[in-house]
Amino acid sequence: MTLLFALLLGIAYPLAMTGIGQAVFPSQANGSLVMQDGKAVGSTIVGQAFTSDRYFQTRPSAAGEGYDGLASSGSNLGPTSQVLADRVKADVQSHQAAAPGRPVPSDLVTTSASGLDPDISPEAAFYQIERIARARGLKAGEIRRLVERQIERPIFGFIGEPRVNVFELNRRLDGVSAKPSR
């Protein structure tokens, strides 16, 4: 029985699920990679760090050295952690320097549970528009319309939260003003 169940659940079942995943959802099963000129340039389901003022920036990452898919995890820093408080305070000050007088959306200074979240809230995207408009020499209204088109709504209107995929948004942004520098 042990050998039978080991073969059934350890080999046959995983192979069947892998085959079904590849047949029914090939893009998702292969990491939702985005290809450009035959080369993988990113993934729509794994966050990537964008540090240039010309791009929308993601949430901070606690995964390894930042957005390391092999080290997916939270920071495990609790609410009384001075390290966490200092990092959040520094991040808030950095964002406020770019947009004085405006409250910083919480998802721009807090990490996700996996450390690999590819999405930000629409508020976090709108917060960054002025900085990007200045860096790219574009009108803020043009970037705002781009963000509004990229907002993903909750499934059936109530499952999940409105969100913006930062990678996809930045790809569209490069289409508006083609001078990418990551």
Short mmCIF file of C-alpha atoms in Angstrom, two decimals:
data_model
loop_
_atom_site.label_atom_id
_atom_site.label_comp_id
_atom_site.label_asym_id
_atom_site.label_seq_id
_atom_site.Cartn_x
_atom_site.Cartn_y
_atom_site.Cartn_z
CA MET A 1 0.00 0.00 0.00
CA THR A 2 2.84 2.39 0.83
CA LEU A 3 4.44 1.82 -2.56
CA LEU A 4 1.10 2.15 -4.34
CA PHE A 5 0.25 5.45 -2.62
CA ALA A 6 3.79 6.77 -3.11
CA LEU A 7 3.50 6.12 -6.85
CA LEU A 8 -0.05 7.42 -7.05
CA LEU A 9 0.30 10.56 -4.92
CA GLY A 10 4.01 11.22 -5.35
CA ILE A 11 4.33 10.74 -9.11
CA ALA A 12 1.05 10.15 -10.99
CA TYR A 13 -1.02 12.90 -9.35
CA PRO A 14 1.65 15.66 -9.63
CA LEU A 15 2.32 14.71 -13.28
CA ALA A 16 -1.41 14.77 -14.06
CA MET A 17 -1.87 18.19 -12.42
CA THR A 18 1.19 19.56 -14.23
CA GLY A 19 -0.12 18.24 -17.55
CA ILE A 20 -3.59 19.69 -16.97
CA GLY A 21 -2.09 23.03 -15.94
CA GLN A 22 0.09 23.15 -19.06
CA ALA A 23 -2.82 22.20 -21.31
CA VAL A 24 -5.50 24.47 -19.82
CA PHE A 25 -3.50 27.43 -18.45
CA PRO A 26 -0.09 27.39 -20.19
CA SER A 27 0.80 31.04 -19.51
CA GLN A 28 -0.07 30.86 -15.81
CA ALA A 29 1.61 27.46 -15.40
CA ASN A 30 4.83 28.96 -16.76
CA GLY A 31 4.86 32.00 -14.48
CA SER A 32 2.89 34.49 -16.61
CA LEU A 33 6.10 35.63 -18.27
CA VAL A 34 5.99 38.62 -20.58
CA MET A 35 8.11 38.14 -23.69
CA GLN A 36 9.60 40.93 -25.77
CA ASP A 37 11.82 40.24 -28.77
CA GLY A 38 12.06 36.58 -27.73
CA LYS A 39 13.32 37.44 -24.24
CA ALA A 40 11.47 37.29 -20.92
CA VAL A 41 11.29 40.85 -19.58
CA GLY A 42 9.18 40.19 -16.49
CA SER A 43 6.14 38.53 -15.03
CA THR A 44 2.68 39.88 -14.38
CA ILE A 45 2.33 37.86 -11.16
CA VAL A 46 5.68 38.52 -9.49
CA GLY A 47 6.61 42.04 -8.45
CA GLN A 48 9.78 43.67 -9.70
CA ALA A 49 11.66 46.62 -8.27
CA PHE A 50 11.42 49.87 -10.20
CA THR A 51 13.63 52.54 -8.67
CA SER A 52 13.79 55.27 -11.31
CA ASP A 53 11.62 58.35 -10.82
CA ARG A 54 10.41 57.71 -14.38
CA TYR A 55 8.46 54.63 -13.26
CA PHE A 56 5.67 53.69 -10.89
CA GLN A 57 7.22 52.03 -7.89
CA THR A 58 5.97 48.93 -6.15
CA ARG A 59 5.59 48.07 -2.51
CA PRO A 60 8.78 47.51 -0.54
CA SER A 61 9.84 43.86 -0.67
CA ALA A 62 10.95 41.68 2.22
CA ALA A 63 11.89 38.79 -0.10
CA GLY A 64 15.64 38.30 0.08
CA GLU A 65 17.42 41.39 -1.18
CA GLY A 66 14.16 42.58 -2.71
CA TYR A 67 11.82 40.77 -5.07
CA ASP A 68 13.87 37.57 -4.89
CA GLY A 69 11.49 34.81 -5.99
CA LEU A 70 13.65 32.20 -4.29
CA ALA A 71 13.25 33.92 -0.92
CA SER A 72 9.53 34.66 -0.87
CA SER A 73 8.43 35.58 2.62
CA GLY A 74 7.42 38.40 4.86
CA SER A 75 9.90 40.17 7.09
CA ASN A 76 8.38 38.72 10.28
CA LEU A 77 8.93 42.11 11.92
CA GLY A 78 6.15 42.84 14.39
CA PRO A 79 4.44 46.08 15.39
CA THR A 80 6.92 46.70 18.20
CA SER A 81 9.97 46.23 15.97
CA GLN A 82 12.19 49.32 15.91
CA VAL A 83 13.76 48.14 12.64
CA LEU A 84 10.31 48.11 11.00
CA ALA A 85 9.35 51.48 12.49
CA ASP A 86 12.60 53.06 11.27
CA ARG A 87 12.21 51.64 7.75
CA VAL A 88 8.60 52.77 7.44
CA LYS A 89 9.46 56.24 8.78
CA ALA A 90 12.31 56.59 6.25
CA ASP A 91 10.05 55.40 3.42
CA VAL A 92 7.30 57.85 4.39
CA GLN A 93 9.81 60.73 4.50
CA SER A 94 11.19 59.73 1.09
CA HIS A 95 7.72 59.66 -0.49
CA GLN A 96 6.69 62.91 1.19
CA ALA A 97 9.78 64.64 -0.20
CA ALA A 98 8.52 63.81 -3.70
CA ALA A 99 4.91 64.86 -2.91
CA PRO A 100 4.91 67.30 0.03
CA GLY A 101 1.75 67.75 2.04
CA ARG A 102 0.02 64.62 0.78
CA PRO A 103 -0.57 61.53 2.95
CA VAL A 104 1.39 58.52 1.72
CA PRO A 105 -0.74 55.45 0.84
CA SER A 106 0.11 52.63 3.23
CA ASP A 107 0.94 50.11 0.53
CA LEU A 108 3.88 52.25 -0.61
CA VAL A 109 5.58 51.79 2.76
CA THR A 110 4.45 48.31 3.87
CA THR A 111 5.50 44.97 2.45
CA SER A 112 3.14 42.24 1.32
CA ALA A 113 3.05 38.84 3.02
CA SER A 114 4.98 37.17 0.19
CA GLY A 115 7.29 40.10 -0.52
CA LEU A 116 6.52 39.61 -4.22
CA ASP A 117 3.21 41.45 -4.67
CA PRO A 118 3.00 42.86 -8.23
CA ASP A 119 0.06 45.17 -7.46
CA ILE A 120 -0.51 48.47 -5.71
CA SER A 121 -3.72 50.27 -4.86
CA PRO A 122 -5.09 52.83 -7.30
CA GLU A 123 -4.43 55.46 -4.60
CA ALA A 124 -0.73 54.49 -4.55
CA ALA A 125 -0.58 54.78 -8.34
CA PHE A 126 -2.33 58.17 -8.35
CA TYR A 127 0.04 59.36 -5.61
CA GLN A 128 3.04 58.84 -7.91
CA ILE A 129 1.68 60.63 -11.00
CA GLU A 130 3.23 64.06 -10.34
CA ARG A 131 6.73 62.62 -9.80
CA ILE A 132 6.53 60.59 -13.01
CA ALA A 133 5.11 63.51 -15.01
CA ARG A 134 8.03 65.71 -13.91
CA ALA A 135 10.63 63.01 -14.65
CA ARG A 136 9.22 62.26 -18.11
CA GLY A 137 8.12 65.74 -19.09
CA LEU A 138 4.52 64.60 -19.60
CA LYS A 139 1.19 66.05 -18.52
CA ALA A 140 -0.15 64.59 -15.28
CA GLY A 141 -3.60 64.20 -16.87
CA GLU A 142 -2.19 61.91 -19.54
CA ILE A 143 -0.62 59.64 -16.93
CA ARG A 144 -3.78 59.75 -14.79
CA ARG A 145 -5.84 58.47 -17.74
CA LEU A 146 -3.30 55.68 -18.24
CA VAL A 147 -3.63 54.66 -14.58
CA GLU A 148 -7.42 54.75 -14.74
CA ARG A 149 -7.38 52.36 -17.73
CA GLN A 150 -5.07 49.95 -15.87
CA ILE A 151 -7.18 49.59 -12.71
CA GLU A 152 -8.31 46.00 -12.25
CA ARG A 153 -11.70 45.85 -10.53
CA PRO A 154 -12.80 43.22 -7.98
CA ILE A 155 -14.08 39.98 -9.50
CA PHE A 156 -17.91 40.05 -9.70
CA GLY A 157 -17.68 43.50 -8.14
CA PHE A 158 -16.97 42.25 -4.62
CA ILE A 159 -14.19 39.64 -4.57
CA GLY A 160 -10.86 41.34 -3.92
CA GLU A 161 -9.81 44.97 -4.02
CA PRO A 162 -9.22 47.38 -6.90
CA ARG A 163 -5.56 47.14 -7.88
CA VAL A 164 -3.00 48.18 -10.47
CA ASN A 165 -0.34 45.82 -11.79
CA VAL A 166 2.86 47.91 -11.64
CA PHE A 167 4.74 45.94 -14.30
CA GLU A 168 1.91 46.26 -16.83
CA LEU A 169 1.40 49.92 -15.97
CA ASN A 170 5.10 50.68 -16.50
CA ARG A 171 5.08 48.85 -19.84
CA ARG A 172 2.15 51.01 -20.96
CA LEU A 173 3.96 54.08 -19.63
CA ASP A 174 6.99 53.25 -21.78
CA GLY A 175 4.63 53.19 -24.75
CA VAL A 176 3.58 56.77 -23.97
CA SER A 177 7.13 58.10 -23.70
CA ALA A 178 9.74 55.78 -25.09
CA LYS A 179 12.90 56.46 -23.09
CA PRO A 180 13.05 53.50 -20.70
CA SER A 181 15.70 53.36 -17.99
CA ARG A 182 15.04 51.06 -15.11
#
